[in-house]
Tab-separated table of C-alpha atoms in Angstrom:
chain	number	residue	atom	x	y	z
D	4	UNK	CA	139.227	71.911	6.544
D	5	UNK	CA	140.210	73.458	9.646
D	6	UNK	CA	144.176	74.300	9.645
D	7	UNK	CA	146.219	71.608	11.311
D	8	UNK	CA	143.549	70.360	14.034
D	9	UNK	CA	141.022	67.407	13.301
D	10	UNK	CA	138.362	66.933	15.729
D	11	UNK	CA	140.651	63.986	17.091
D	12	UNK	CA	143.274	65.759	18.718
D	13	UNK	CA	140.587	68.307	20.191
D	14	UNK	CA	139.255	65.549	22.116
D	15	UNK	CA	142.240	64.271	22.750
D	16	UNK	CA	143.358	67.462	24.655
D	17	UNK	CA	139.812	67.881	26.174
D	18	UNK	CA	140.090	64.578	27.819
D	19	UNK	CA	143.963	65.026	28.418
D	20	UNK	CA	143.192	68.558	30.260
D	21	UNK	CA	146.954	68.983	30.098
D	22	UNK	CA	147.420	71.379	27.325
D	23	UNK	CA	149.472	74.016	28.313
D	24	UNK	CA	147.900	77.734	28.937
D	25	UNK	CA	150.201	79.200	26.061
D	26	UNK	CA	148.980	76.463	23.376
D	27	UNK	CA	145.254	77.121	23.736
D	28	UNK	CA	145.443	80.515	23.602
D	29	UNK	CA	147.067	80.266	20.325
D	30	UNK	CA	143.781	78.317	19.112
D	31	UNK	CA	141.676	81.300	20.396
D	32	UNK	CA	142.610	84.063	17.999
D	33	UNK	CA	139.577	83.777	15.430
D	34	UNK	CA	136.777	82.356	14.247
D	35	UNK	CA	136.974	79.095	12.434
D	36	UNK	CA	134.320	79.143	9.785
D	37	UNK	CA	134.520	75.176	8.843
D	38	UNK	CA	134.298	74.475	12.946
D	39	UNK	CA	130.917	73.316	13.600
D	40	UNK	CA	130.041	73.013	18.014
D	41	UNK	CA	129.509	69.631	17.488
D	42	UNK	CA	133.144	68.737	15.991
D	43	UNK	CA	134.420	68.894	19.771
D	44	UNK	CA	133.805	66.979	22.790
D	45	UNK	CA	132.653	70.251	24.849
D	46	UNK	CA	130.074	72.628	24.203
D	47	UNK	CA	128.281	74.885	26.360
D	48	UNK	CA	124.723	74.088	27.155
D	49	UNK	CA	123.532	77.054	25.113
D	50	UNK	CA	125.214	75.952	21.866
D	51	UNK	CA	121.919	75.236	20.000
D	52	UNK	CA	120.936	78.541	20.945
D	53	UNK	CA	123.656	80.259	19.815
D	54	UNK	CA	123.591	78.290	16.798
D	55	UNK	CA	120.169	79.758	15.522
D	56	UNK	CA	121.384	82.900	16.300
D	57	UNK	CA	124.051	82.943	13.684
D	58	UNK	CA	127.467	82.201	16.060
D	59	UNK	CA	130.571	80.741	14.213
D	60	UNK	CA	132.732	78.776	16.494
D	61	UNK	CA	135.891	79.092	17.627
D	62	UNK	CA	138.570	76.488	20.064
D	63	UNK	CA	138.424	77.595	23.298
D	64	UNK	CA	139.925	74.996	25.872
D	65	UNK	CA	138.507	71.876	23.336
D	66	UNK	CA	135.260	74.362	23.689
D	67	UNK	CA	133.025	75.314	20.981
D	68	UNK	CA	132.676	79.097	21.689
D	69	UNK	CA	130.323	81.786	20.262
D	70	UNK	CA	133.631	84.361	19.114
D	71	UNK	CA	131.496	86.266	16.883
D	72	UNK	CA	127.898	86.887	14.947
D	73	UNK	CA	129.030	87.770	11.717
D	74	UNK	CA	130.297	91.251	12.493
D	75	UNK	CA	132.463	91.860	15.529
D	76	UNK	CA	132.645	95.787	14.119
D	77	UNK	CA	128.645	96.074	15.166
D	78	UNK	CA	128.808	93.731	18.060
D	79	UNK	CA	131.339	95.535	19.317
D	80	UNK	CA	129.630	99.013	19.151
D	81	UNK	CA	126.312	97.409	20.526
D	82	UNK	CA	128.642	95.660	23.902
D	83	UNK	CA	129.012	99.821	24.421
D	84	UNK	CA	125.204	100.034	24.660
D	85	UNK	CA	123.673	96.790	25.266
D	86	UNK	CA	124.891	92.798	24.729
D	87	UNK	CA	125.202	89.353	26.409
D	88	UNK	CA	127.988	87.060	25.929
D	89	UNK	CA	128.168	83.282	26.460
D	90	UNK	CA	131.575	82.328	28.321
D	91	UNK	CA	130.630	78.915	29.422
D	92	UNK	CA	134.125	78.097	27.562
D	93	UNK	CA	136.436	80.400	29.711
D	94	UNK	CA	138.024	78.527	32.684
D	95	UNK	CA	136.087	78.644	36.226
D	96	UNK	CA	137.227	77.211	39.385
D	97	UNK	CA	135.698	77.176	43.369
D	98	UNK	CA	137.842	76.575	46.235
D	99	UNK	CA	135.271	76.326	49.913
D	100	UNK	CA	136.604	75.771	53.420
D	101	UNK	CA	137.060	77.476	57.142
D	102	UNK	CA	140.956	78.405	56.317
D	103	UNK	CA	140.372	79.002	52.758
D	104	UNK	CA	142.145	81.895	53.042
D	105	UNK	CA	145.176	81.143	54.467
D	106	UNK	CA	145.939	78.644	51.709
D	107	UNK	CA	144.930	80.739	49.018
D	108	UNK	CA	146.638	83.354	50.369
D	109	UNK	CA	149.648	80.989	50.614
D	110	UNK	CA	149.084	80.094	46.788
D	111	UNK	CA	149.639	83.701	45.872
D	112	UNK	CA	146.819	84.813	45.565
D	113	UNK	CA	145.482	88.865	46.588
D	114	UNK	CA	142.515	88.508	48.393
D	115	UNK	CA	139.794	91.014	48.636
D	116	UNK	CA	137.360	90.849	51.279
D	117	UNK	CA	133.536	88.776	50.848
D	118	UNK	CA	131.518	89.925	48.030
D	119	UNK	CA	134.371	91.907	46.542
D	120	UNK	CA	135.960	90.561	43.383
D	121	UNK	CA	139.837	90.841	42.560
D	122	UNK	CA	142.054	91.069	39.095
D	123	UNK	CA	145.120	89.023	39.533
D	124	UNK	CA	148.381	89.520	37.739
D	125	UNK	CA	147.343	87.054	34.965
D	126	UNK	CA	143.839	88.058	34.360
D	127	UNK	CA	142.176	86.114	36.318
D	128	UNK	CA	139.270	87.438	38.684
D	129	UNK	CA	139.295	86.131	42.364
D	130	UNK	CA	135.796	86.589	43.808
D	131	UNK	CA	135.352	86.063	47.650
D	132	UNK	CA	131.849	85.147	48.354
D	133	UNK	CA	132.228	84.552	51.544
D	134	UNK	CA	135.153	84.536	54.766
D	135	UNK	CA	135.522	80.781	53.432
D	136	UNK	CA	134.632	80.735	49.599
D	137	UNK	CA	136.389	81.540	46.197
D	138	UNK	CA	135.486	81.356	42.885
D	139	UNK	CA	138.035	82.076	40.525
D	140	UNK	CA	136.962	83.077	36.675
D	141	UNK	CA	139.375	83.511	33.821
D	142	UNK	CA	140.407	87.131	32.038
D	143	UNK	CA	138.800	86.625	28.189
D	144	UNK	CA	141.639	85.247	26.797
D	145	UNK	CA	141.692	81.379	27.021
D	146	UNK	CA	143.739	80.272	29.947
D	147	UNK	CA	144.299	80.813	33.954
D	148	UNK	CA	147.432	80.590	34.952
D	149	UNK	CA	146.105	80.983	38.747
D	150	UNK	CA	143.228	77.834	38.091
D	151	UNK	CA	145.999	75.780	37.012
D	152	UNK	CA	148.555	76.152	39.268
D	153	UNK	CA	146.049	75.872	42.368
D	154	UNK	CA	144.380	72.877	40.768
D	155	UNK	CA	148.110	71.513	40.924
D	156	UNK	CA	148.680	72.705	44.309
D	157	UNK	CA	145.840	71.460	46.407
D	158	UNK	CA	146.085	68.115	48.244
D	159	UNK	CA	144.070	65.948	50.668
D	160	UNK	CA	146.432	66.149	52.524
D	161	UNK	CA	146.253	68.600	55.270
D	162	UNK	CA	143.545	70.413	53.434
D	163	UNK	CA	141.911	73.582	54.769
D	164	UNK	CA	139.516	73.846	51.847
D	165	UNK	CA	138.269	71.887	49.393
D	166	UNK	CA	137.510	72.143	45.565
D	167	UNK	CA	134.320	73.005	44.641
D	168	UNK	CA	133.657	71.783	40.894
D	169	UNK	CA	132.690	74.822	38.756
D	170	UNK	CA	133.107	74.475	35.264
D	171	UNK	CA	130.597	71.931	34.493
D	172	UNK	CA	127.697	72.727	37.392
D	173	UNK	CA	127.884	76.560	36.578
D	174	UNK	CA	128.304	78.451	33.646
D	175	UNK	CA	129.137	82.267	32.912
D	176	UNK	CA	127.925	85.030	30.720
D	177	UNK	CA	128.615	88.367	30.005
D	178	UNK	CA	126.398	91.420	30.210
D	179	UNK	CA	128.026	94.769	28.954
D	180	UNK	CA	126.690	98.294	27.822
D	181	UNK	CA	125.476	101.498	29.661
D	182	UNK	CA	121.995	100.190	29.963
D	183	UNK	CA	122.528	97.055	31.399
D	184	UNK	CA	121.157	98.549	35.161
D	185	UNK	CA	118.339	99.726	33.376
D	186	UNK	CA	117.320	96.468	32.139
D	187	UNK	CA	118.700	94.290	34.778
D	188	UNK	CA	116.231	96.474	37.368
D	189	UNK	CA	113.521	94.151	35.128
D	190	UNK	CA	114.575	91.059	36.357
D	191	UNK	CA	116.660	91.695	39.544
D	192	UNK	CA	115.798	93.340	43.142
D	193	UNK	CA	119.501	94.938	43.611
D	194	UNK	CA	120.633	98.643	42.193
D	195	UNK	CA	123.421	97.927	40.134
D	196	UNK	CA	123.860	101.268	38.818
D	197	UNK	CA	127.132	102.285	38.344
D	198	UNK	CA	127.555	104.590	41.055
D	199	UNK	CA	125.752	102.099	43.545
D	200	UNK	CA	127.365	98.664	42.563
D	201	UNK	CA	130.911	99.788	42.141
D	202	UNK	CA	133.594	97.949	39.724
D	203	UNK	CA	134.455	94.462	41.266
D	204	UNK	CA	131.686	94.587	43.722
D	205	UNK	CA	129.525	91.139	44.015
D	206	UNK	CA	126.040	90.511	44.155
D	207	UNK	CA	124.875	86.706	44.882
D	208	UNK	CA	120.983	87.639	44.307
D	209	UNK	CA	117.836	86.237	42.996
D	210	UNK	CA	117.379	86.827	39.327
D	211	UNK	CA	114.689	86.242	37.312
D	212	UNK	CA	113.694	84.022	40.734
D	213	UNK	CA	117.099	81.662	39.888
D	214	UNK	CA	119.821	82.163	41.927
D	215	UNK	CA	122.977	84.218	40.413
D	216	UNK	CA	126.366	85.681	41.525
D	217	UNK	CA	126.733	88.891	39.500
D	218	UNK	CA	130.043	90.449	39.393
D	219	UNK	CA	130.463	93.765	38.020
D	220	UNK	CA	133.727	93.651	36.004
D	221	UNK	CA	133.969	96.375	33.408
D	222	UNK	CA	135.673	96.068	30.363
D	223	UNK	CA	137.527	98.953	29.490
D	224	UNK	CA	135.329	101.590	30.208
D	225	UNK	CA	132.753	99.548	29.232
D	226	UNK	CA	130.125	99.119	31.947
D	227	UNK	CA	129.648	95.147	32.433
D	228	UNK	CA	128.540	92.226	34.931
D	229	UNK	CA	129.368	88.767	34.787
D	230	UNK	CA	127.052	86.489	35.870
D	231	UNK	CA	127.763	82.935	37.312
D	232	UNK	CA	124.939	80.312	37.260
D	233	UNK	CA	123.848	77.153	37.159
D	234	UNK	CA	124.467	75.875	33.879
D	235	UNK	CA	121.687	73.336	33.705
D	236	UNK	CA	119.673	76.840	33.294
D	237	UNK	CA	121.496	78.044	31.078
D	238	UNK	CA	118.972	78.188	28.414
D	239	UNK	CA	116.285	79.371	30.346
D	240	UNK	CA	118.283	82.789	31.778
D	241	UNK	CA	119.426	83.329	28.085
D	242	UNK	CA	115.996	83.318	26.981
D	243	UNK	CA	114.929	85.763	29.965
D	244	UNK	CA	118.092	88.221	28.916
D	245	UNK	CA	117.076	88.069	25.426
D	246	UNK	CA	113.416	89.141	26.295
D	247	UNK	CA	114.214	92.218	28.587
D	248	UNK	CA	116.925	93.453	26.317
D	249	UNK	CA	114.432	93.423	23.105
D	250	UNK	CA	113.483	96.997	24.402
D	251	UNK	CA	116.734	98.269	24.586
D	252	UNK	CA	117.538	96.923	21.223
D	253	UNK	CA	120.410	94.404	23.190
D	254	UNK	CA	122.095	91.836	21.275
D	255	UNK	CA	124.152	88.185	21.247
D	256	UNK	CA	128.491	88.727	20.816
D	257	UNK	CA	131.231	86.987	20.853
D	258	UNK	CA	134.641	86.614	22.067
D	259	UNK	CA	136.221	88.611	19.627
D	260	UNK	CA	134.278	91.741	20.188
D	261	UNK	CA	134.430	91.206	24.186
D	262	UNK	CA	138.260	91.348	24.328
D	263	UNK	CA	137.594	94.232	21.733
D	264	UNK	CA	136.178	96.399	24.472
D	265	UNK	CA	138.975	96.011	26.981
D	266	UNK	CA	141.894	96.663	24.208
U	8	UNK	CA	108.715	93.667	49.579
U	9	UNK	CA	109.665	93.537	52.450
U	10	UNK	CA	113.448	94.075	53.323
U	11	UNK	CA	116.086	91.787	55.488
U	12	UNK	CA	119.468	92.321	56.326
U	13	UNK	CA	121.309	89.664	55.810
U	14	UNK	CA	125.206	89.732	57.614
U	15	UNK	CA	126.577	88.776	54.715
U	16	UNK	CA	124.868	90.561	51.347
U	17	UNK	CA	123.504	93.611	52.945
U	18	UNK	CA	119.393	94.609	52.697
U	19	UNK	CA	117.620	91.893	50.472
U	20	UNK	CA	114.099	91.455	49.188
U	21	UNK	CA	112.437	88.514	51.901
U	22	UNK	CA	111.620	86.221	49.206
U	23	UNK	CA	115.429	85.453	48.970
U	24	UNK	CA	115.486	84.208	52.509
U	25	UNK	CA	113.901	81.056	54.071
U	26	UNK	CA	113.297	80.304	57.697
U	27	UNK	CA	114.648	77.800	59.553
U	28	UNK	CA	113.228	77.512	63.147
U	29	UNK	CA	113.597	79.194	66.373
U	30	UNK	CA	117.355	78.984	67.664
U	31	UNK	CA	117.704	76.592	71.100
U	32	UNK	CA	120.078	75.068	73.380
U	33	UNK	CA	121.080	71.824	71.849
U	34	UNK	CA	119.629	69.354	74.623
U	35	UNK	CA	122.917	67.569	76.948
U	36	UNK	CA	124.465	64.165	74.887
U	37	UNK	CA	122.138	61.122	76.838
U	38	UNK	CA	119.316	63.350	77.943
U	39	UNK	CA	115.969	61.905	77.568
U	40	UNK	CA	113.626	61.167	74.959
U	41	UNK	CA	111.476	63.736	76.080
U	42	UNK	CA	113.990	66.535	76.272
U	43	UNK	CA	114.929	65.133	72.642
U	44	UNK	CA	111.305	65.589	71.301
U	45	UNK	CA	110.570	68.686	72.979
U	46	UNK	CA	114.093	69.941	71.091
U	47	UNK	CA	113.079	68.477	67.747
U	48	UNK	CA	109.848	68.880	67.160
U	49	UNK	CA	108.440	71.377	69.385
U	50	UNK	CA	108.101	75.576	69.241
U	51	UNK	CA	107.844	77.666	71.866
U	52	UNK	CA	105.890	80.193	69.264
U	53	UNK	CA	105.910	82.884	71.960
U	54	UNK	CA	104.551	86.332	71.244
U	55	UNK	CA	107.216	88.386	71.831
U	56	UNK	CA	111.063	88.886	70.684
U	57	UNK	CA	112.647	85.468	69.614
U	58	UNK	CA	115.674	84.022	67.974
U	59	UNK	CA	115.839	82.349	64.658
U	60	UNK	CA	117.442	80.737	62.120
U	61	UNK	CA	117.026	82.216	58.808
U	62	UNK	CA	119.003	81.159	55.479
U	63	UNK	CA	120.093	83.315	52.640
U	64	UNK	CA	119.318	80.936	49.533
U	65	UNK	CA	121.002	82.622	46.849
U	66	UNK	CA	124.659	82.402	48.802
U	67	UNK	CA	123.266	79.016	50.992
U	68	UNK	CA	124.576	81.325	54.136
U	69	UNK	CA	122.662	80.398	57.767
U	70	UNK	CA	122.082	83.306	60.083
U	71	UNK	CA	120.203	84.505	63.042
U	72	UNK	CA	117.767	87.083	63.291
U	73	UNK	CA	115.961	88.388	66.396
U	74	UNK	CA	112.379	89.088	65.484
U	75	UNK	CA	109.337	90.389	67.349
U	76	UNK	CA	106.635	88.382	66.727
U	77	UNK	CA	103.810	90.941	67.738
U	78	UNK	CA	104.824	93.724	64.906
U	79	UNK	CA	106.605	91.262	62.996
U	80	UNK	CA	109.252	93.480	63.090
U	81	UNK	CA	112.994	92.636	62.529
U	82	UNK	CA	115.155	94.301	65.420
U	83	UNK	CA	118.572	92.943	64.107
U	84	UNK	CA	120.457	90.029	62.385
U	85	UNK	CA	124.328	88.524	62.921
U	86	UNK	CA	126.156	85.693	61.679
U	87	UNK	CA	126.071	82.426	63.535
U	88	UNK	CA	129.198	82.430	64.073
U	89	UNK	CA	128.855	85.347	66.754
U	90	UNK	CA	127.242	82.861	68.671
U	91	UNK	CA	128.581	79.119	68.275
U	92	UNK	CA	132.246	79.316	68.119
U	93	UNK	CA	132.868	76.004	69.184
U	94	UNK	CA	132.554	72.638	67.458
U	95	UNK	CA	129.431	70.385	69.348
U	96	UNK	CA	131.253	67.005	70.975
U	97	UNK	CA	129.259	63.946	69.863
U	98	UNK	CA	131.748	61.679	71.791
U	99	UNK	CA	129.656	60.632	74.305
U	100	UNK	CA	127.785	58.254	71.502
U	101	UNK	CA	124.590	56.735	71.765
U	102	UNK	CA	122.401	55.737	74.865
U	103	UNK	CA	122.271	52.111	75.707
């Protein structure tokens, strides 16, 4: 039995979406081995996947999320050389509109200019992807300050920009290790070696012919890209990472080691 | 492959772009049907340099990209923006 939360108040807080940032990062820590995926209301699109391969679950925002393969120690080590990461859990948000700036701007937020990506104080990673368009991704701990409080800040009222809905439409992964421009020249035309595609530069590319934004956003000094898709595909872009990273001898991690790397 | 530069994301392989048609004057509000046709459905397709609308599917971004036809050669793209800065009237409404 899982200590002091029943699948009943998970999906009571996934369909309240009002637990506070603090509270769910407390849920977050470790792996739960009783928690099966399908004991909460969310999962990401991959969980079946990620299931064969061996994942045990954790509570990520009333998500079932991958935080480890058995051995964060070796999945660790192997994120230096060579891994992918499922984040569909971790908070995303998308903000699209001819002032967009100004109100984000107004929100707080640091802006960097289109196709450049930006840490803000809490974590969280604002990507421009264009004069008008944001996306907003969460640091690897649970929460986003910054999604929340714009998601309470923007009105009809007025409004300069509008939301656009990303955590259900996309989904995010996480591709770390020196050789991930070697393999990624497999399956994408851009040169994302490190001294071409600099830390927090964007990408919004074909790969493996789907669409993609790829963000590079090292951990540590950990070379890695996070890559934004459409989560109905999911599955499909897993597979293709999992085939071109065979050669390298790339492998599935979780969570746990991810926020390893940065620490 | 052959390269394009896109205004917004820099040199990018051609299959990430589609094309959209040459760029024209949008026809007066309660011209004819003939200007109307002519607008709509109808290409010049000259030989020569021409403006035209090309889209950037991975970011869904609209450009415009002056192209010589003969060589097939592209001499330079910019945002549409450089060009339409102001927002079309509709007001007049439709023709009786």
């Amino acid at each position: 039995m899982r200590s002091g939360m029943g699948p009943g108040s998970a999906a009571l807080r996934a369909l309240s979406g009002m637990t506070s940032y603090f509270a769910l990062r407390m849920d977050t820590t470790m792996a739960d081995a009783a928690l099966k995926p399908t004991d909460l209301t969310r999962r990401s699109n991959l969980y079946r996947v990620t299931s064969q391969l061996g994942a045990r679950w954790g509570e990520v925002n009333g998500f079932a999320a991958p935080m480890n393969y058995g051995d964060t120690a070796a999945e660790t080590a192997a994120a230096r050389e060579l891994a992918i990461a499922d984040l569909a859990a971790l908070p995303r948000a998308g903000y699209k509109g001819w002032d967009m700036a100004t109100w984000a701007t107004g929100q707080g937020l640091d802006l960097p200019e289109p196709n450049r990506a930006r840490a803000q104080a809490d974590g969280t990673l604002a990507l421009r992807l264009s004069n008008g368009e944001l996306v907003l991704l969460s640091g690897d701990d649970a929460g986003s300050a910054t999604i929340d409080k714009l998601a309470g800040a923007w009105t009809m009222d007025g409004a300069v920009c509008f939301p656009v809905p990303r955590s259900d439409t996309n989904t995010r992964f996480a591709i770390t290790g020196a050789r991930v421009p070697e393999m990624m020249a497999k399956m994408c035309g851009i040169d994302l070696r490190p001294h071409r595609f600099e830390n927090h530069q964007i990408a919004q590319t074909s790969v493996a012919r789907m669409n993609a934004i790829l963000i590079r956003n090292d951990r540590g000094t950990t070379y890695a890209l996070d890559m934004v898709l459409d989560s109905a595909s999911a599955v499909y872009m897993w597979e293709c990472l999992s085939d071109a990273m065979t050669e390298f001898g790339g492998r599935p991690f979780g969570l746990e080691a991810l926020r390893a790397l940065s620490a | 492959m052959k390269i394009m530069t896109c205004p917004l994301n820099g040199p990018r392989n051609i299959s990430e772009f589609a094309y959209g048609g040459e760029v024209k004057d949008l026809p007066a509000p309660g011209c004819d049907d003939a200007t109307w046709v002519d607008y709509v459905y109808l290409q010049e397709n000259l030989a020569g340099v021409v403006k035209e609308w090309w889209y950037h599917t991975p970011t869904a971004f609209w450009f415009i990209a002056e192209r010589d036809t003969r060589t097939d050669t592209i001499l330079k793209t910019y945002a549409a923006s450089d060009v339409f800065k102001e927002r079309v009237d509709f007001s007049a409404g439709p023709r009786e």
